[in-house]
Coordinates of N, CA and C in Angstrom, one line a residue:
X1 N -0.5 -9.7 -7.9 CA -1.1 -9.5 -6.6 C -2.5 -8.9 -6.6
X2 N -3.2 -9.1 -7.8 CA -4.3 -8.4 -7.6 C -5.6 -8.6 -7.0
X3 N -5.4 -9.6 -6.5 CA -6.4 -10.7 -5.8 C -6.2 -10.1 -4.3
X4 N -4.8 -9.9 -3.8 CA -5.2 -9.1 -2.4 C -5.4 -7.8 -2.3
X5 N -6.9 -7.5 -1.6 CA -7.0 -6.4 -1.1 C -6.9 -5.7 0.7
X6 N -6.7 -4.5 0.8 CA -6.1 -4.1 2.3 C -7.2 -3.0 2.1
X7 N -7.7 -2.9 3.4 CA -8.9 -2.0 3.6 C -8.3 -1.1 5.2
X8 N -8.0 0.2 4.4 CA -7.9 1.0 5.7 C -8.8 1.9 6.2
X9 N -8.7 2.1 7.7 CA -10.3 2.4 8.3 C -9.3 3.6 9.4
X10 N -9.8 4.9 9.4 CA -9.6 5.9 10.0 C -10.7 6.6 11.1
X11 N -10.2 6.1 11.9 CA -11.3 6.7 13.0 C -11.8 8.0 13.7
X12 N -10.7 8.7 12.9 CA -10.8 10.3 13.2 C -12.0 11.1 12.7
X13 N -12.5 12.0 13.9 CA -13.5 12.8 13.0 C -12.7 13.6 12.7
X14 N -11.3 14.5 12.3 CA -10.8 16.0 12.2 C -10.2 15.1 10.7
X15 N -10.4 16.3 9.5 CA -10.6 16.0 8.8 C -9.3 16.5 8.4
X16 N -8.2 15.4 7.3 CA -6.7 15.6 7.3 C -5.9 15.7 8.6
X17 N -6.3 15.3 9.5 CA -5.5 15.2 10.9 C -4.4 13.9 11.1
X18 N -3.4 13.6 12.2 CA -2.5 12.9 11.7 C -3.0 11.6 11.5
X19 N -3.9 11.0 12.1 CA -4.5 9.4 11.9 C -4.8 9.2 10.5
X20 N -5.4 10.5 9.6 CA -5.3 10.1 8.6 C -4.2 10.4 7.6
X21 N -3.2 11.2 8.0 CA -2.0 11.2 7.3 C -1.2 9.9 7.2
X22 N -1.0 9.2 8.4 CA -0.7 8.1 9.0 C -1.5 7.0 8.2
X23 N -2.4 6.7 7.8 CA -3.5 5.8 7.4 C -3.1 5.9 5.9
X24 N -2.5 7.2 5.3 CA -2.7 7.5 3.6 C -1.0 6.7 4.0
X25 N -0.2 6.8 4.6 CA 1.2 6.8 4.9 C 1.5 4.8 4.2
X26 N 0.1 4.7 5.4 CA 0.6 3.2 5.0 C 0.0 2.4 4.3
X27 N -1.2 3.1 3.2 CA -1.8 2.4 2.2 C -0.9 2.7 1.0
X28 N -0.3 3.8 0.8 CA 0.7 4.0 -0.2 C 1.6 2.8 0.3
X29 N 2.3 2.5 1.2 CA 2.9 1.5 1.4 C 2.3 0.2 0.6
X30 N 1.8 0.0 0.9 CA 0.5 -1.3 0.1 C 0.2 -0.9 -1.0
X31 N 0.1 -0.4 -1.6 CA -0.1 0.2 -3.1 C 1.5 -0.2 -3.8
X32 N 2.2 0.2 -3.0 CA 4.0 -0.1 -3.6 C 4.3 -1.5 -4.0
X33 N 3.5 -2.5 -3.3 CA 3.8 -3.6 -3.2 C 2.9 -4.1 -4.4
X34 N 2.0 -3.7 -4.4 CA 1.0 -4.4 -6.1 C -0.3 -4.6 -5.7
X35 N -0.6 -4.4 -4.4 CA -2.5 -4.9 -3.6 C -3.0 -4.0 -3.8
X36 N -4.1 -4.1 -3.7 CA -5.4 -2.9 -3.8 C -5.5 -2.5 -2.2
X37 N -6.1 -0.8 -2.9 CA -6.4 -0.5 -1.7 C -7.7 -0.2 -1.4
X38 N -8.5 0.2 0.0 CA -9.6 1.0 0.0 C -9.2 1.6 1.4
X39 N -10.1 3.1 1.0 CA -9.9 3.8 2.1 C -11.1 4.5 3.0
X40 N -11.7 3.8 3.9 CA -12.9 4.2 4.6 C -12.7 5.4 5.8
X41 N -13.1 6.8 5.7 CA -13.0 7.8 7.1 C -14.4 7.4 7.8
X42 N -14.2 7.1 8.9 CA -15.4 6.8 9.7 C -16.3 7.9 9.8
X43 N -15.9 9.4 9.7 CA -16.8 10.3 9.7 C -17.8 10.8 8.7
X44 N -17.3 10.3 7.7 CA -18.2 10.6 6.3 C -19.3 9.1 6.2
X45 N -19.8 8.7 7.1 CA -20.5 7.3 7.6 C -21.7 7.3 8.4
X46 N -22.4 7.2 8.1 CA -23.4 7.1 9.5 C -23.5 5.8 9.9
X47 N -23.1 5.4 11.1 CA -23.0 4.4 11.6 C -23.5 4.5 13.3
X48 N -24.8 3.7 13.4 CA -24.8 3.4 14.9 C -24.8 2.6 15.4
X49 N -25.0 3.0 16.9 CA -24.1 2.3 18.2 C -24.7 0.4 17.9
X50 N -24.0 -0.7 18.6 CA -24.8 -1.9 18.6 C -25.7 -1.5 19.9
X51 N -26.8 -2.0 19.4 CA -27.9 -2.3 20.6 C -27.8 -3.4 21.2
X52 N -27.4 -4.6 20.8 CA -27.2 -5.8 22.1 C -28.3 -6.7 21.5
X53 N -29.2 -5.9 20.2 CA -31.0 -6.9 19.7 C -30.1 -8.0 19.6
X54 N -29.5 -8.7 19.4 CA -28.7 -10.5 19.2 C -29.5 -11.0 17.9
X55 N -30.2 -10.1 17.1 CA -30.5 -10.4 15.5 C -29.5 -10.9 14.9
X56 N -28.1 -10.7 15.1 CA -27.6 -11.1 13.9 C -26.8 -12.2 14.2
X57 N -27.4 -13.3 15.3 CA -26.6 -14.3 15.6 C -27.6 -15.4 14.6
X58 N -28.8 -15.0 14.0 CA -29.4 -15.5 13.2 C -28.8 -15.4 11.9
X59 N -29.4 -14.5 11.8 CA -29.3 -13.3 10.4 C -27.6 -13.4 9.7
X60 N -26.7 -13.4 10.4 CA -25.4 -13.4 10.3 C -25.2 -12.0 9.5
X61 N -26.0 -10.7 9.8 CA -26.1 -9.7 9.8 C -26.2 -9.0 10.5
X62 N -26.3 -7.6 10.5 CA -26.8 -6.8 11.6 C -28.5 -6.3 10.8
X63 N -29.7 -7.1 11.7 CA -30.9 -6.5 11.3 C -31.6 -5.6 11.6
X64 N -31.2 -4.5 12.6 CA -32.2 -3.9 13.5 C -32.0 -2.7 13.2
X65 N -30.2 -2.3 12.3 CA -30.0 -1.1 12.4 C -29.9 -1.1 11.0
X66 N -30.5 0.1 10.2 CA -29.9 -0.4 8.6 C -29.9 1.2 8.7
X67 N -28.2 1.2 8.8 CA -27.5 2.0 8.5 C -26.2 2.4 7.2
X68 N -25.2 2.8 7.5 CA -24.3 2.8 5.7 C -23.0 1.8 6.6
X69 N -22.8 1.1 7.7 CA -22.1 0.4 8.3 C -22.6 -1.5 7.4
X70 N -23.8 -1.1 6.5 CA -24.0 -2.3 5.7 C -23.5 -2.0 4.6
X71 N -22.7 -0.4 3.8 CA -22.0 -0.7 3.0 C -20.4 -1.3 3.2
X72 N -20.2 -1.2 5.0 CA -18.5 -1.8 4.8 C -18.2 -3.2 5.3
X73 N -19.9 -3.7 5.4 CA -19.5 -5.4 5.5 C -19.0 -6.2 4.6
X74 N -18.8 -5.9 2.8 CA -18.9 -6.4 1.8 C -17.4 -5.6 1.4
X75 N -17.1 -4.9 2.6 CA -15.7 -4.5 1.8 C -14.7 -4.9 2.9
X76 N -15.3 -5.3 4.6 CA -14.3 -5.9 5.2 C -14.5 -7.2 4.9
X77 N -14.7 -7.8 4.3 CA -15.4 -9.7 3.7 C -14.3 -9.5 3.0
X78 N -14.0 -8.6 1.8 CA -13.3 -8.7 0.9 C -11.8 -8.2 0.7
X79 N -11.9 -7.8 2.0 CA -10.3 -7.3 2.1 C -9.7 -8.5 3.1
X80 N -8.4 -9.4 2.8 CA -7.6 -9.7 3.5 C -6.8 -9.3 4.6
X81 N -6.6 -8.2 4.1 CA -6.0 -7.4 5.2 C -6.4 -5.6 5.9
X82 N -6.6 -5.4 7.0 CA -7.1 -4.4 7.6 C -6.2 -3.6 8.0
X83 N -5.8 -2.4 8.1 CA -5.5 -1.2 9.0 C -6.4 -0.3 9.5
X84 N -6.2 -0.3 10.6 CA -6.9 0.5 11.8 C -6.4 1.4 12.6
X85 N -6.9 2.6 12.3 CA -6.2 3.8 13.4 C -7.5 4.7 14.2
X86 N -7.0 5.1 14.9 CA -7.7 6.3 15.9 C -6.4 6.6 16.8
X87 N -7.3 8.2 17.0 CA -6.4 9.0 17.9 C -6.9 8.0 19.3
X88 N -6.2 9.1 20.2 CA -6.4 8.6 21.1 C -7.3 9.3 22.1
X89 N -8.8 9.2 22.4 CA -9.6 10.1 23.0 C -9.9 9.5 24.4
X90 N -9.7 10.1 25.7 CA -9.6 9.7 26.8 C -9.2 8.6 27.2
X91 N -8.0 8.0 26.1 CA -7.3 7.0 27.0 C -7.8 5.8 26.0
X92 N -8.7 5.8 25.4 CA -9.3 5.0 24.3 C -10.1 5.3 22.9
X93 N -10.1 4.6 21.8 CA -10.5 4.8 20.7 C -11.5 5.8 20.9
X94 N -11.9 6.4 19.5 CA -13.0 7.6 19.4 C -14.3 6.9 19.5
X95 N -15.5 7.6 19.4 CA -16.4 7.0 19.6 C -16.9 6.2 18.3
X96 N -16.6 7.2 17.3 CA -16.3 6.2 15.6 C -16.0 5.5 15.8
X97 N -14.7 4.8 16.2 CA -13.9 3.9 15.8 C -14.8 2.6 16.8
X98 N -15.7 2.7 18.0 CA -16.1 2.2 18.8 C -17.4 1.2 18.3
X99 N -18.1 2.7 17.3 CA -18.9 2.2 16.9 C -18.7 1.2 15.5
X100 N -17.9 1.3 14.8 CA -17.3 0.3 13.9 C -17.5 -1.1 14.1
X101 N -16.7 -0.8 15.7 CA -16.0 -2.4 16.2 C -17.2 -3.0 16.7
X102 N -17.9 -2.5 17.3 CA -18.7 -2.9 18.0 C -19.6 -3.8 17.2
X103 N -20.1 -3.0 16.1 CA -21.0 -3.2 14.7 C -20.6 -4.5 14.0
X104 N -19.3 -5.1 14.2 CA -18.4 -6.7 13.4 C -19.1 -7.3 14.1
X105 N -20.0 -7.4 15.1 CA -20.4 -8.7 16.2 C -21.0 -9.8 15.2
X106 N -21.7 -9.0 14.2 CA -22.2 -10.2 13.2 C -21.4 -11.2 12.8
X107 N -20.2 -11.4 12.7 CA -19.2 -12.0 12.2 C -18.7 -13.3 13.4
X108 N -19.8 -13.3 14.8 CA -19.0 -14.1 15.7 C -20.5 -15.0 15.5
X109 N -20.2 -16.5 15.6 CA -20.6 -18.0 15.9 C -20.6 -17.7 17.7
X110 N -21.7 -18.5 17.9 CA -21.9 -18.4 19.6 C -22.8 -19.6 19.9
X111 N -22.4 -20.7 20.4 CA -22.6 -22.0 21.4 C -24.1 -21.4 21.9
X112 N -24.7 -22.8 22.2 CA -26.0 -22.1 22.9 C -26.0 -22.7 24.4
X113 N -24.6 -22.7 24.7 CA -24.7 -22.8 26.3 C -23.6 -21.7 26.9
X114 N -24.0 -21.4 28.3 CA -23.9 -20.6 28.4 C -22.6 -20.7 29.8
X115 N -21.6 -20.5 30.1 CA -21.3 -18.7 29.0 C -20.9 -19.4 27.6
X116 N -21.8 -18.4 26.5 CA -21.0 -18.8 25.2 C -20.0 -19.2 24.7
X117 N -19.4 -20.3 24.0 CA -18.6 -20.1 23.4 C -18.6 -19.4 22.3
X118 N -17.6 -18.7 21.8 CA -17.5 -18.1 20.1 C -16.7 -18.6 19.2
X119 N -16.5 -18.2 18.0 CA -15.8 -18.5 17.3 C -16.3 -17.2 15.9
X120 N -15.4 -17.1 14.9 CA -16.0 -16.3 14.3 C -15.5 -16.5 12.4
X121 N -16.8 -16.3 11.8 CA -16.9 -16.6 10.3 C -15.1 -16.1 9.6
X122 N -14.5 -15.0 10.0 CA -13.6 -14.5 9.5 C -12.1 -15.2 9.7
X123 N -12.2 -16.5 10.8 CA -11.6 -16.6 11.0 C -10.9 -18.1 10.2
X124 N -9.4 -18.5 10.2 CA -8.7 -19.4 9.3 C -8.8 -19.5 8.0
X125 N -8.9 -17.7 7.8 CA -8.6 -17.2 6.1 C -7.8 -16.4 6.2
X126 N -6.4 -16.2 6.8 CA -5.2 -15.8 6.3 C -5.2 -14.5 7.0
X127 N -6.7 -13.6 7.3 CA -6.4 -12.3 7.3 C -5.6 -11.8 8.8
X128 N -4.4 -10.8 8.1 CA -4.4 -9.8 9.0 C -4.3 -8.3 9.3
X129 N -3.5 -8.0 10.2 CA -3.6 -6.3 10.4 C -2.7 -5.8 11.2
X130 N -2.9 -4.5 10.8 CA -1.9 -3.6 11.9 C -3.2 -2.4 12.2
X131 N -2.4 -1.9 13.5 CA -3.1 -1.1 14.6 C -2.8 -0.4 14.7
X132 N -3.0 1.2 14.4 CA -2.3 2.5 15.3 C -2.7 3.2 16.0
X133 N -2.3 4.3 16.5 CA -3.0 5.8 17.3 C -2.2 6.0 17.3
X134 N -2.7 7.8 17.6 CA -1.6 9.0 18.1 C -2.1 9.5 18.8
X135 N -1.1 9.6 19.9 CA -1.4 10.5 21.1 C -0.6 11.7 21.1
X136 N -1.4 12.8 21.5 CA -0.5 14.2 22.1 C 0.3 14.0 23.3
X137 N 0.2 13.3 24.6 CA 1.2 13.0 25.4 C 2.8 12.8 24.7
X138 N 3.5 12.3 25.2 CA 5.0 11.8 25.2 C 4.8 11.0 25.8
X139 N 4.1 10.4 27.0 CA 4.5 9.0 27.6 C 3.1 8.0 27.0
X140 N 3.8 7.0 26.8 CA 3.1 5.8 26.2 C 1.7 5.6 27.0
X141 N 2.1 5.4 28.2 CA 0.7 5.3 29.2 C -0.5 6.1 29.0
X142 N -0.8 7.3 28.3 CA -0.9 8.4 28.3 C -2.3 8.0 27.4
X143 N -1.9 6.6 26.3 CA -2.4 6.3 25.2 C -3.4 5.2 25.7
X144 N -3.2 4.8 27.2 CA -4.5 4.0 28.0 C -4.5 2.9 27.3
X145 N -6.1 2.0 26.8 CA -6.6 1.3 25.9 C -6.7 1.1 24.5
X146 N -6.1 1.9 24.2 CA -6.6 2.2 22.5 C -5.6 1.3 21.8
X147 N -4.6 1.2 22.1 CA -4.0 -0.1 20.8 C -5.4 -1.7 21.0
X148 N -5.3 -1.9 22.5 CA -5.6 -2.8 22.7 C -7.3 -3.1 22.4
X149 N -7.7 -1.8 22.1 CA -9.2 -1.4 21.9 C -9.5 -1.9 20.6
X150 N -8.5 -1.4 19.6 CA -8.2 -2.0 18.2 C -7.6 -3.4 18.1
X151 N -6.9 -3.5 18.8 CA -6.2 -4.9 18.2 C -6.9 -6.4 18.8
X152 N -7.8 -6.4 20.0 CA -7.7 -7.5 20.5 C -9.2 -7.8 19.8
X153 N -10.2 -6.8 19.6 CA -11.2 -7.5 19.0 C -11.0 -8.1 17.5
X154 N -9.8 -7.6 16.7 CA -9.3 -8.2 15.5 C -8.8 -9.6 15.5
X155 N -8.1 -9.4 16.9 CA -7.9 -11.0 17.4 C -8.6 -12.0 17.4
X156 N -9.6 -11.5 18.3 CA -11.0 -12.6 18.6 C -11.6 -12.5 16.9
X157 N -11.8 -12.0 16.2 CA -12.5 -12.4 14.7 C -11.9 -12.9 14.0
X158 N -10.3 -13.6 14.2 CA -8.9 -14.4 13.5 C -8.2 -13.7 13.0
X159 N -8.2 -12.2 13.1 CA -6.8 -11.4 12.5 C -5.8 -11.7 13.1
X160 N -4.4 -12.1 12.3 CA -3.0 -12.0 13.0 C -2.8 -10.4 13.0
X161 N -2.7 -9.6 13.8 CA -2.6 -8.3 14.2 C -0.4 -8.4 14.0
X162 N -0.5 -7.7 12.6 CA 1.4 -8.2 12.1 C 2.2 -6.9 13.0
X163 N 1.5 -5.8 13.5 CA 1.9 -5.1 14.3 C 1.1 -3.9 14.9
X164 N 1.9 -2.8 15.6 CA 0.8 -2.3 16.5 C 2.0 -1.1 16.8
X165 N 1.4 0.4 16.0 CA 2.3 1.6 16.4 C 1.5 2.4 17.4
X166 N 2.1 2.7 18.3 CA 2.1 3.8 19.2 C 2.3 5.2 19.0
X167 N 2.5 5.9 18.5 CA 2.9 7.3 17.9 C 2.6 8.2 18.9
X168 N 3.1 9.0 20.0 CA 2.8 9.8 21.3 C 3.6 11.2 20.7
X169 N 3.3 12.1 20.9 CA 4.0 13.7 20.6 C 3.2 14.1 19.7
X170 N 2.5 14.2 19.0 CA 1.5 14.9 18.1 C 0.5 15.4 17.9
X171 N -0.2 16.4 18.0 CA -1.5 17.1 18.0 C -2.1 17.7 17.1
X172 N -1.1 19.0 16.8 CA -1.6 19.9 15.3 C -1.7 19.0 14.5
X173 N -2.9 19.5 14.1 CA -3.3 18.8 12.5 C -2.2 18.7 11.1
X174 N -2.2 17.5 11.0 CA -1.0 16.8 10.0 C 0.6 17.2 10.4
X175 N 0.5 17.2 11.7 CA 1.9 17.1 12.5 C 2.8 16.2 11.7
X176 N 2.2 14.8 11.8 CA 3.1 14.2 11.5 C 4.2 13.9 10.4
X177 N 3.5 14.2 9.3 CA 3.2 15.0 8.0 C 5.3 15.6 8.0
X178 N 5.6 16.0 9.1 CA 7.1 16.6 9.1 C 8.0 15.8 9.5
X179 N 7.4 14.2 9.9 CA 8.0 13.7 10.3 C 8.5 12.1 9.6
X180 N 9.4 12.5 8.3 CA 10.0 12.0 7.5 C 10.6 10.6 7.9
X181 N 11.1 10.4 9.4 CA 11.3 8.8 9.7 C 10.0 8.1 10.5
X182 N 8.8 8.6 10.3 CA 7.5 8.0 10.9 C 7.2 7.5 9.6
X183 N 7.0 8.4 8.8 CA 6.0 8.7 7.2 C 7.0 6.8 6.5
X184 N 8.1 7.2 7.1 CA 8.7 5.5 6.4 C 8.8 4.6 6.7
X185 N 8.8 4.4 8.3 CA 8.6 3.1 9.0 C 7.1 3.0 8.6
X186 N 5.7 3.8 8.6 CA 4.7 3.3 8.3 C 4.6 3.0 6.4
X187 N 5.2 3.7 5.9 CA 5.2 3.1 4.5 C 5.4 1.8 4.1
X188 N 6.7 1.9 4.8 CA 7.4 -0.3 4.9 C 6.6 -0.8 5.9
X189 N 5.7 -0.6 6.7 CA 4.7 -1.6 7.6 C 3.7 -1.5 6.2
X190 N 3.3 -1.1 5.9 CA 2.7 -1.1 5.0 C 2.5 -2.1 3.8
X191 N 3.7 -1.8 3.0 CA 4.7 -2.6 1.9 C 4.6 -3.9 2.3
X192 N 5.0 -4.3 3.9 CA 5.2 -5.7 4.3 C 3.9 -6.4 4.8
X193 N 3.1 -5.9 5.0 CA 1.9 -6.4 5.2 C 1.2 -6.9 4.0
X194 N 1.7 -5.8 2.7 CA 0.6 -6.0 1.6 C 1.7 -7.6 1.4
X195 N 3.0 -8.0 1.5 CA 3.7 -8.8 0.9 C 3.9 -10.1 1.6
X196 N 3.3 -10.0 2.9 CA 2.8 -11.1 3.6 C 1.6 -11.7 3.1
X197 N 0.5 -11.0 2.9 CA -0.8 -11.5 2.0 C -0.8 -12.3 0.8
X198 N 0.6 -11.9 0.0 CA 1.0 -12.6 -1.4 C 0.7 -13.7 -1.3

């Protein structure tokens, strides 16, 4: 299985907090199975916001900003499979994780009539993904947009999104960390994603 790689992406700025306990939880999972891993923290990154310049509907790059967001275009190209997490900051992904997503636009095809159609380079090559967050609430609602913040723009670039955790009750840093039946449902989401890729 050495041909598939899984690229996980952590949107947390708080450094060893549960998103990334949760993120190491389910690349070990994927490492169990025989795939490679890589592990990107969005905070150790300088990455900025998209400007909207529409350079890279040429370019099929992003030209305007040459930031280190051009070192993880060559590592999400090359990963099959993605994991994506962020806490959950007012109801939606962090501003990290925002600026990440935003930053993929290079990867969409767009019609020159208007309203655009898209379509996008990444897409009808197999890849997929799973989505998470953790929220401090207990009620699900609590967690607003943020699955769907993550998962629907994976959508539109052809990820089959293989699932989508919710995790609500957690705050202290590496909370989760104590919680021995999360740490294994996300190991085997993990395991089975890497074994879907086979």
């Amino acid at each position: 299985m050495n041909e598939v790689k899984i690229l996980g992406v952590s949107g947390s700025p708080r450094k060893n907090g549960n998103t990334d306990v949760l993120l190491e939880s389910f690349l070990k999972g994927v490492e169990s199975a025989g795939a490679k891993t890589e592990k990107v923290l969005l905070r150790d990154y300088s990455i900025e916001p998209c400007i909207g310049c529409e350079g890279c509907r040429k370019a099929g790059t992003c030209t305007r900003t040459h930031d280190e967001m051009s070192l993880l275009y060559p590592e999400i190209e090359a990963a099959k499979g993605l994991i994506l997490g962020s806490p959950t900051y007012n109801y939606n992904v962090t501003a990290q994780m925002k600026a990440f997503i935003d930053r993929l636009y290079p990867y969409y095809n767009f019609t020159n009539v208007r309203p655009r159609r898209y379509s996008s380079r990444l897409a009808g090559q197999g890849r997929k993904a799973i989505v998470f967050s953790v929220c401090e609430q207990l009620e699900i609602e609590e967690m607003g947009f943020t699955l769907g913040a993550l998962g629907m723009p994976l959508e539109a670039l052809g990820y089959e999104i293989v699932e989508k955790f919710p995790m609500t009750g957690y705050f202290e840093r590496g909370a989760v960390s104590r919680d021995e039946e999360l740490l294994r449902k996300t190991f085997e989401a993990g395991k089975k994603l890497a074994e879907i890729l086979h």
